[in-house]
Tab-separated table of C-alpha atoms and ligand atoms in Angstrom:
chain	number	residue	atom	x	y	z
A	1	MET	CA	4.268	25.926	-6.435
A	2	ARG	CA	2.010	23.829	-8.493
A	3	ALA	CA	-0.495	21.289	-6.658
A	4	CYS	CA	-3.801	19.336	-6.278
A	5	VAL	CA	-5.202	19.670	-2.836
A	6	LEU	CA	-8.397	20.025	-1.361
A	7	THR	CA	-11.269	22.228	0.032
A	8	THR	CA	-14.033	22.808	0.957
A	9	THR	CA	-15.493	22.334	-2.456
A	10	GLY	CA	-12.815	18.905	-3.654
A	11	LEU	CA	-10.010	19.086	-5.491
A	12	GLN	CA	-8.873	21.330	-7.510
A	13	ILE	CA	-5.147	22.105	-9.121
A	14	THR	CA	-3.842	26.128	-8.268
A	15	ASP	CA	-0.733	27.958	-6.710
A	16	VAL	CA	-0.535	27.065	-3.054
A	17	PRO	CA	3.053	28.110	-1.086
A	18	ASP	CA	6.030	26.833	-2.095
A	19	ALA	CA	6.547	23.474	0.512
A	20	PRO	CA	8.685	25.128	3.560
A	21	ALA	CA	12.149	24.716	3.289
A	22	PRO	CA	13.937	22.140	4.895
A	23	GLY	CA	14.526	22.614	8.840
A	24	PRO	CA	17.337	20.242	10.829
A	25	GLY	CA	17.299	16.557	9.509
A	26	GLU	CA	14.912	17.662	6.091
A	27	VAL	CA	14.615	17.604	2.240
A	28	ARG	CA	12.863	18.660	0.038
A	29	VAL	CA	12.369	17.167	-3.343
A	30	ALA	CA	11.328	18.059	-6.482
A	31	VAL	CA	8.595	15.958	-6.762
A	32	ARG	CA	8.579	14.011	-10.653
A	33	SER	CA	5.215	11.676	-10.124
A	34	ALA	CA	3.125	10.766	-7.165
A	35	ALA	CA	1.093	7.879	-6.525
A	36	LEU	CA	-2.728	7.030	-5.849
A	37	ASN	CA	-3.693	5.208	-3.164
A	38	HIS	CA	-7.098	4.350	-1.334
A	39	LEU	CA	-6.262	6.233	1.309
A	40	ASP	CA	-6.101	9.218	-1.089
A	41	LEU	CA	-9.994	8.528	-1.756
A	42	PHE	CA	-10.816	8.184	2.034
A	43	VAL	CA	-8.810	11.526	2.044
A	44	ARG	CA	-10.999	13.766	-0.141
A	45	ASP	CA	-14.242	12.269	0.865
A	46	GLY	CA	-12.964	12.867	4.412
A	47	LEU	CA	-11.272	11.006	6.921
A	48	PRO	CA	-13.311	11.015	10.052
A	49	GLY	CA	-11.262	13.202	12.841
A	50	ALA	CA	-8.996	14.236	10.372
A	51	THR	CA	-9.559	18.295	9.907
A	52	PRO	CA	-7.357	19.074	7.092
A	53	ARG	CA	-6.198	22.422	7.194
A	54	TYR	CA	-7.353	23.598	3.199
A	55	PRO	CA	-6.018	23.870	1.238
A	56	HIS	CA	-5.478	20.672	1.767
A	57	VAL	CA	-1.917	18.586	-0.552
A	58	VAL	CA	-3.007	15.720	-1.240
A	59	GLY	CA	-1.327	12.570	-2.401
A	60	ALA	CA	1.146	9.986	-0.287
A	61	ASP	CA	3.350	7.463	-2.499
A	62	GLY	CA	5.626	10.554	-4.856
A	63	ALA	CA	8.943	9.795	-5.840
A	64	GLY	CA	11.607	13.143	-7.647
A	65	VAL	CA	14.908	15.394	-6.619
A	66	VAL	CA	15.810	16.543	-4.151
A	67	GLU	CA	16.304	20.123	-4.622
A	68	LEU	CA	17.217	21.765	-1.376
A	69	VAL	CA	18.633	19.886	1.900
A	70	GLY	CA	18.219	20.759	5.378
A	71	GLY	CA	21.305	20.989	8.581
A	72	ASP	CA	21.915	17.494	10.158
A	73	VAL	CA	21.473	15.454	6.859
A	74	GLN	CA	24.191	12.536	5.785
A	75	GLY	CA	24.346	10.361	2.770
A	76	ILE	CA	21.164	13.122	1.072
A	77	VAL	CA	22.628	15.715	-1.449
A	78	ALA	CA	21.059	18.017	-3.664
A	79	GLY	CA	20.247	16.453	-7.468
A	80	ASP	CA	19.467	12.654	-5.552
A	81	ARG	CA	16.912	11.054	-7.419
A	82	VAL	CA	14.340	9.749	-4.562
A	83	LEU	CA	11.613	7.866	-3.850
A	84	ILE	CA	9.829	8.888	-0.704
A	85	ASN	CA	8.058	6.931	2.251
A	86	PRO	CA	4.728	8.621	3.032
A	87	GLY	CA	4.873	7.347	6.637
A	88	ILE	CA	6.311	9.760	8.897
A	89	SER	CA	7.523	8.929	12.657
A	90	ASP	CA	9.071	10.794	15.497
A	91	TYR	CA	11.986	8.651	16.018
A	92	ARG	CA	11.469	9.478	20.090
A	93	CYS	CA	9.007	6.836	21.281
A	94	GLU	CA	9.689	3.817	22.427
A	95	PHE	CA	8.364	1.908	18.792
A	96	CYS	CA	10.627	4.313	17.018
A	97	ARG	CA	13.389	3.197	19.564
A	98	ALA	CA	12.487	-0.167	19.062
A	99	GLY	CA	12.218	-0.213	15.411
A	100	GLU	CA	8.689	-0.148	15.106
A	101	HIS	CA	8.337	3.118	12.871
A	102	SER	CA	4.790	2.105	11.900
A	103	LEU	CA	3.253	2.157	15.388
A	104	CYS	CA	5.103	5.356	16.255
A	105	VAL	CA	2.978	7.274	18.321
A	106	ALA	CA	2.742	10.356	16.193
A	107	TYR	CA	2.688	8.348	13.466
A	108	ARG	CA	1.577	10.714	10.383
A	109	LEU	CA	0.709	10.562	6.389
A	110	LEU	CA	2.184	12.374	3.933
A	111	GLY	CA	-1.261	13.531	1.962
A	112	GLU	CA	-3.492	12.633	5.427
A	113	HIS	CA	-2.264	14.651	8.320
A	114	LEU	CA	0.394	16.279	6.448
A	115	PRO	CA	0.576	18.347	3.227
A	116	GLY	CA	1.041	15.332	0.599
A	117	THR	CA	2.916	14.347	-2.669
A	118	MET	CA	1.354	16.065	-5.439
A	119	ALA	CA	2.601	19.328	-6.115
A	120	GLU	CA	6.211	20.700	-7.085
A	121	LEU	CA	7.594	20.310	-3.934
A	122	VAL	CA	7.109	18.106	-0.801
A	123	THR	CA	9.378	18.639	2.171
A	124	VAL	CA	10.234	16.036	4.347
A	125	PRO	CA	12.399	14.232	6.812
A	126	ALA	CA	15.865	12.812	5.328
A	127	VAL	CA	15.163	9.238	6.911
A	128	ASN	CA	12.173	9.112	4.630
A	129	VAL	CA	14.031	8.649	1.444
A	130	ARG	CA	16.165	6.524	-0.105
A	131	LEU	CA	17.773	6.397	-3.284
A	132	VAL	CA	16.275	5.436	-6.520
A	133	PRO	CA	18.042	2.486	-7.711
A	134	ASP	CA	19.124	1.636	-10.967
A	135	LEU	CA	17.660	-0.459	-12.941
A	136	SER	CA	17.690	-2.207	-16.453
A	137	PRO	CA	15.596	-0.980	-18.321
A	138	ALA	CA	15.753	2.845	-15.844
A	139	LEU	CA	12.844	2.838	-13.459
A	140	THR	CA	10.257	5.772	-14.760
A	141	TRP	CA	9.411	8.626	-12.697
A	142	ALA	CA	6.211	6.564	-12.332
A	143	GLU	CA	6.952	3.711	-11.456
A	144	ALA	CA	9.538	4.887	-9.028
A	145	ALA	CA	6.003	7.150	-7.588
A	146	ALA	CA	4.209	4.202	-7.002
A	147	PHE	CA	6.731	1.565	-5.675
A	148	THR	CA	6.992	2.337	-2.140
A	149	LEU	CA	3.277	2.726	0.559
A	150	VAL	CA	2.264	-0.852	-1.141
A	151	THR	CA	5.222	-2.507	-1.620
A	152	LEU	CA	5.919	-1.512	2.057
A	153	THR	CA	2.394	-2.203	3.374
A	154	ALA	CA	2.400	-6.238	1.351
A	155	TRP	CA	6.021	-7.148	3.026
A	156	ARG	CA	4.811	-5.983	6.311
A	157	MET	CA	1.866	-8.125	5.822
A	158	VAL	CA	3.380	-11.201	4.050
A	159	ILE	CA	6.915	-11.421	5.001
A	160	THR	CA	7.158	-9.794	8.586
A	161	ARG	CA	3.711	-9.985	9.901
A	162	ALA	CA	2.182	-13.374	8.467
A	163	GLN	CA	5.709	-14.984	7.954
A	164	VAL	CA	4.317	-16.946	4.807
A	165	GLN	CA	6.703	-19.678	4.649
A	166	ALA	CA	7.924	-21.199	0.855
A	167	GLY	CA	5.210	-24.253	0.796
A	168	GLU	CA	2.338	-22.172	1.759
A	169	THR	CA	-0.823	-21.193	0.217
A	170	VAL	CA	-1.827	-17.914	1.029
A	171	LEU	CA	-5.240	-16.714	-0.084
A	172	VAL	CA	-5.262	-12.301	-1.926
A	173	TRP	CA	-8.371	-10.773	-2.026
A	174	GLY	CA	-9.157	-8.406	-5.413
A	175	ILE	CA	-6.100	-8.563	-7.194
A	176	GLY	CA	-6.421	-5.284	-8.832
A	177	GLY	CA	-5.404	-3.523	-6.156
A	178	GLY	CA	-1.817	-2.191	-5.185
A	179	VAL	CA	-1.276	-3.677	-1.582
A	180	SER	CA	-2.975	-6.956	-2.968
A	181	LEU	CA	-0.834	-7.186	-6.095
A	182	ALA	CA	1.978	-6.509	-4.389
A	183	ALA	CA	1.486	-8.653	-2.202
A	184	MET	CA	0.843	-11.796	-4.579
A	185	ARG	CA	4.156	-11.330	-5.934
A	186	ILE	CA	6.418	-11.114	-2.322
A	187	ALA	CA	4.672	-14.130	-1.314
A	188	LYS	CA	5.027	-16.045	-4.942
A	189	LEU	CA	8.983	-14.837	-3.767
A	190	ALA	CA	8.448	-16.476	-0.730
A	191	GLY	CA	7.530	-19.440	-2.366
A	192	ALA	CA	3.948	-20.155	-1.728
A	193	ARG	CA	1.311	-20.602	-3.881
A	194	VAL	CA	-0.541	-17.970	-4.165
A	195	ILE	CA	-5.036	-17.987	-4.732
A	196	VAL	CA	-6.803	-14.879	-6.131
A	197	THR	CA	-9.836	-13.142	-6.588
A	198	SER	CA	-11.397	-10.452	-8.785
A	199	SER	CA	-14.932	-9.820	-10.233
A	200	ASP	CA	-12.773	-9.461	-13.560
A	201	ASP	CA	-11.813	-12.223	-15.016
A	202	ALA	CA	-9.558	-9.970	-17.569
A	203	LYS	CA	-7.400	-9.357	-14.124
A	204	LEU	CA	-7.286	-12.639	-13.433
A	205	ALA	CA	-6.056	-13.431	-17.132
A	206	ALA	CA	-3.196	-10.745	-16.060
A	207	ALA	CA	-2.570	-11.430	-12.270
A	208	ARG	CA	-2.080	-15.400	-13.730
A	209	GLY	CA	0.295	-13.727	-16.271
A	210	LEU	CA	2.042	-12.238	-13.110
A	211	GLY	CA	2.186	-15.618	-11.233
A	212	ALA	CA	-0.939	-16.139	-9.854
A	213	ASP	CA	-0.842	-19.352	-9.327
A	214	VAL	CA	-5.482	-19.785	-9.703
A	215	THR	CA	-7.675	-17.294	-9.783
A	216	LEU	CA	-11.258	-16.909	-8.580
A	217	ASN	CA	-14.374	-15.437	-10.076
A	218	HIS	CA	-15.632	-13.439	-6.451
A	219	ARG	CA	-18.516	-12.580	-8.183
A	220	THR	CA	-19.032	-15.704	-11.036
A	221	GLN	CA	-17.430	-18.692	-8.222
A	222	LYS	CA	-18.406	-19.365	-4.350
A	223	VAL	CA	-14.806	-18.673	-2.966
A	224	ALA	CA	-14.644	-20.198	0.198
A	225	GLU	CA	-15.934	-23.580	-1.399
A	226	GLU	CA	-13.602	-23.780	-4.085
A	227	VAL	CA	-10.593	-22.872	-1.741
A	228	ARG	CA	-11.757	-25.723	0.191
A	229	ALA	CA	-11.986	-28.206	-3.183
A	230	LEU	CA	-8.419	-26.855	-4.056
A	231	THR	CA	-6.680	-27.368	-0.687
A	232	GLY	CA	-8.623	-30.936	0.193
A	233	LYS	CA	-10.698	-29.218	2.566
A	234	ARG	CA	-7.926	-27.728	4.813
A	235	GLY	CA	-7.885	-24.265	3.841
A	236	VAL	CA	-4.911	-21.215	3.362
A	237	GLU	CA	-2.413	-21.191	5.134
A	238	VAL	CA	-2.424	-17.425	5.449
A	239	VAL	CA	-4.940	-15.568	3.982
A	240	VAL	CA	-4.353	-11.417	2.634
A	241	GLU	CA	-7.251	-8.573	3.533
A	242	ASN	CA	-7.915	-5.206	2.795
A	243	VAL	CA	-11.574	-5.533	1.832
A	244	GLY	CA	-13.040	-5.858	5.191
A	245	ALA	CA	-17.117	-6.089	5.764
A	246	ALA	CA	-17.787	-7.675	2.436
A	247	THR	CA	-15.267	-10.407	2.349
A	248	TRP	CA	-14.392	-10.995	6.066
A	249	ASP	CA	-16.712	-14.228	6.150
A	250	GLN	CA	-15.527	-15.594	3.178
A	251	SER	CA	-11.750	-14.617	4.378
A	252	LEU	CA	-12.982	-16.488	8.050
A	253	ARG	CA	-14.221	-19.903	6.202
A	254	CYS	CA	-11.026	-20.475	3.685
A	255	LEU	CA	-8.950	-19.921	6.867
A	256	LYS	CA	-6.652	-24.076	8.124
A	257	ARG	CA	-7.111	-24.661	10.960
A	258	GLY	CA	-3.969	-22.804	12.400
A	259	GLY	CA	-4.241	-20.156	9.802
A	260	ARG	CA	-3.477	-16.075	10.338
A	261	LEU	CA	-4.925	-13.754	8.603
A	262	VAL	CA	-3.979	-10.391	7.893
A	263	THR	CA	-5.138	-7.057	7.707
A	264	CYS	CA	-4.528	-3.724	6.760
A	265	GLY	CA	-7.650	-2.397	4.859
A	266	ALA	CA	-11.468	-1.570	5.465
A	267	THR	CA	-12.070	-0.838	1.662
A	268	SER	CA	-16.466	-2.247	2.034
A	269	GLY	CA	-16.685	-1.523	5.631
A	270	PRO	CA	-14.489	-1.877	9.051
A	271	ASN	CA	-17.376	-3.347	11.049
A	272	VAL	CA	-17.177	-7.367	10.764
A	273	THR	CA	-18.144	-10.215	13.074
A	274	ILE	CA	-16.267	-13.140	14.936
A	275	ASP	CA	-17.407	-16.340	16.326
A	276	LEU	CA	-14.741	-16.609	19.435
A	277	ARG	CA	-15.572	-20.405	19.276
A	278	ARG	CA	-14.324	-20.618	15.677
A	279	LEU	CA	-11.157	-18.814	17.003
A	280	PHE	CA	-10.132	-20.471	19.452
A	281	TRP	CA	-10.861	-23.896	18.098
A	282	HIS	CA	-9.028	-23.412	15.189
A	283	HIS	CA	-6.061	-21.976	16.750
A	284	TRP	CA	-6.240	-18.677	14.235
A	285	THR	CA	-4.381	-15.500	14.820
A	286	LEU	CA	-5.798	-12.311	13.325
A	287	MET	CA	-3.484	-9.956	12.710
A	288	GLY	CA	-3.341	-6.181	12.114
A	289	SER	CA	-0.191	-4.295	9.607
A	290	THR	CA	0.060	-0.524	8.463
A	291	MET	CA	3.136	0.319	6.511
A	292	GLY	CA	6.360	-0.640	7.732
A	293	ASN	CA	9.429	0.504	9.401
A	294	ALA	CA	12.858	1.552	7.973
A	295	ALA	CA	14.393	-1.717	8.139
A	296	GLU	CA	11.636	-3.023	6.330
A	297	TYR	CA	12.107	-0.239	3.412
A	298	ASP	CA	15.737	-0.731	3.090
A	299	GLU	CA	15.146	-4.079	2.876
A	300	ILE	CA	12.318	-3.160	-0.565
A	301	VAL	CA	13.758	-1.298	-1.718
A	302	ARG	CA	17.455	-3.588	-1.886
A	303	ARG	CA	14.921	-6.002	-3.509
A	304	LEU	CA	13.917	-3.436	-6.595
A	305	GLY	CA	17.642	-2.720	-7.307
A	306	ALA	CA	17.669	-6.432	-7.818
A	307	GLY	CA	14.999	-6.527	-10.069
A	308	GLU	CA	12.097	-7.965	-8.305
A	309	LEU	CA	8.966	-5.916	-7.046
A	310	ARG	CA	9.205	-3.967	-9.851
A	311	PRO	CA	5.854	-1.923	-9.488
A	312	VAL	CA	3.272	-2.731	-12.245
A	313	LEU	CA	1.625	0.102	-13.656
A	314	ASP	CA	-1.870	0.926	-14.737
A	315	GLN	CA	-2.229	3.924	-15.994
A	316	VAL	CA	-0.249	7.585	-15.842
A	317	TYR	CA	-2.184	10.977	-16.097
A	318	PRO	CA	-0.872	14.573	-16.219
A	319	LEU	CA	-1.467	16.244	-13.255
A	320	ALA	CA	-4.276	18.478	-15.487
A	321	ARG	CA	-6.238	15.475	-15.565
A	322	VAL	CA	-5.919	14.163	-11.904
A	323	SER	CA	-9.607	13.935	-11.720
A	324	GLU	CA	-9.696	11.155	-14.283
A	325	ALA	CA	-7.176	9.336	-12.121
A	326	TYR	CA	-9.350	9.176	-9.078
A	327	ARG	CA	-12.357	8.567	-11.093
A	328	ARG	CA	-10.087	5.567	-12.131
A	329	LEU	CA	-9.037	4.445	-8.272
A	330	GLU	CA	-12.598	4.778	-7.167
A	331	GLN	CA	-14.270	2.622	-9.698
A	332	GLY	CA	-12.141	0.037	-9.058
A	333	ALA	CA	-11.196	-0.790	-12.451
A	334	GLN	CA	-6.867	-0.371	-12.311
A	335	LEU	CA	-4.975	-3.348	-12.546
A	336	GLY	CA	-2.156	-2.440	-10.797
A	337	LYS	CA	-0.726	1.441	-9.909
A	338	ILE	CA	-2.225	4.371	-11.264
A	339	ALA	CA	0.172	7.659	-11.470
A	340	VAL	CA	0.332	10.487	-11.592
A	341	GLU	CA	2.563	13.666	-13.995
A	342	ILE	CA	3.738	16.675	-11.986
A	343	VAL	CA	5.813	17.629	-14.265
B	1	LIG	ZN1	8.159	6.891	16.898
C-alpha cells in the first residue's frame, strides 16, 4: 500500500506492506483522507521515550470505507463509510470498564504508538469507528478525517471536564489550532461567552465569523489586562489551554476566583510554575484532559449529524504534497484543519 512513513531520515511517501487483515473485533479501512494534528509534528520530530519501528506509518486522524471486517464485529459491514477514533483502548482495564477509555492503562494512538492513517489501509478495532453521518451538503472525506481528534479532545475538555455553563466566560488561546477552534464552538453551544486569542488579525476576524464573542491579539495586546477589563476585574470562569509555557502565567492571571483551567497540550513547552498560595486562596481547579471516551465519541458524532460541529478546514493537500501540509502546520499558518487526500 502507498503510505507516508517516518524513517530514520524523515518522512517519505513509499510503498509498504498492507495493513494486516483484521483480526477478531477489528476492521480494515480503505482510507480516503487523513488530517494532521500537532501530535504528528511531535511524532516526526521524535517523542521522548518513543522508539517507533521504521518505517512507521504516520497520521492519527482519518476517514474512509470499511474494506474487510474481522470476526465478532457487530453493526459494521464492508462498504460502510466511517470516521476513525485514533485512541485505542484495551477495553479490559478498570478505567475502560468504568467507561473511561482515554484513561486506559494501555492507551495508544494511531500514528504515534501504532501504524497510522496516512496510508491506503489501516486496521483498527471496530469499536473505534463510527458511521459518517448524512449531512447536507455531504461531509467531504477531508472534513470527515478532520473531525475526530480535535472535536473529541475539545468536547471532553469543555463539557466533561470544565463543565462550562451557559452565561460563563471562557478564554481560549490560539484560535488557529484545531482543538482551540473546536473548544470555542463547543463553548458557544454550551451558551458561554468566548474570548479567543491569536497573533494574526485575519484569524481573529475569521473566528468572529465562527462565533467568537471577543477577540484579542496576544502579540499586540496584554491578554490578562484585557480579560480583566472585559470581566469587571473578575476574570473568566474557564481557561482552555494547550499552549503551556508561553501562556501559563497569563492564563492564571485571567482566571476568576473559583475558576477552572483545563489543558490538553503544551505546544510551547511543558514546564510551568505555580504559586500554590494563589491556587488555594482563589479556589482554582487545574485539570488535565486527553482525547475522550466512547460515550463522548457517540455524542460528538450525534452532534455532527445534527449539523453542529462540522469541521473547519484550512487546506487540503494530495498525499504527494504532504511535506507542504506539515510545513503549514509547523508554521502555525492554519485556521482550522489541514487534511491530506490519500486517494
Ligand atoms: Zn483499558
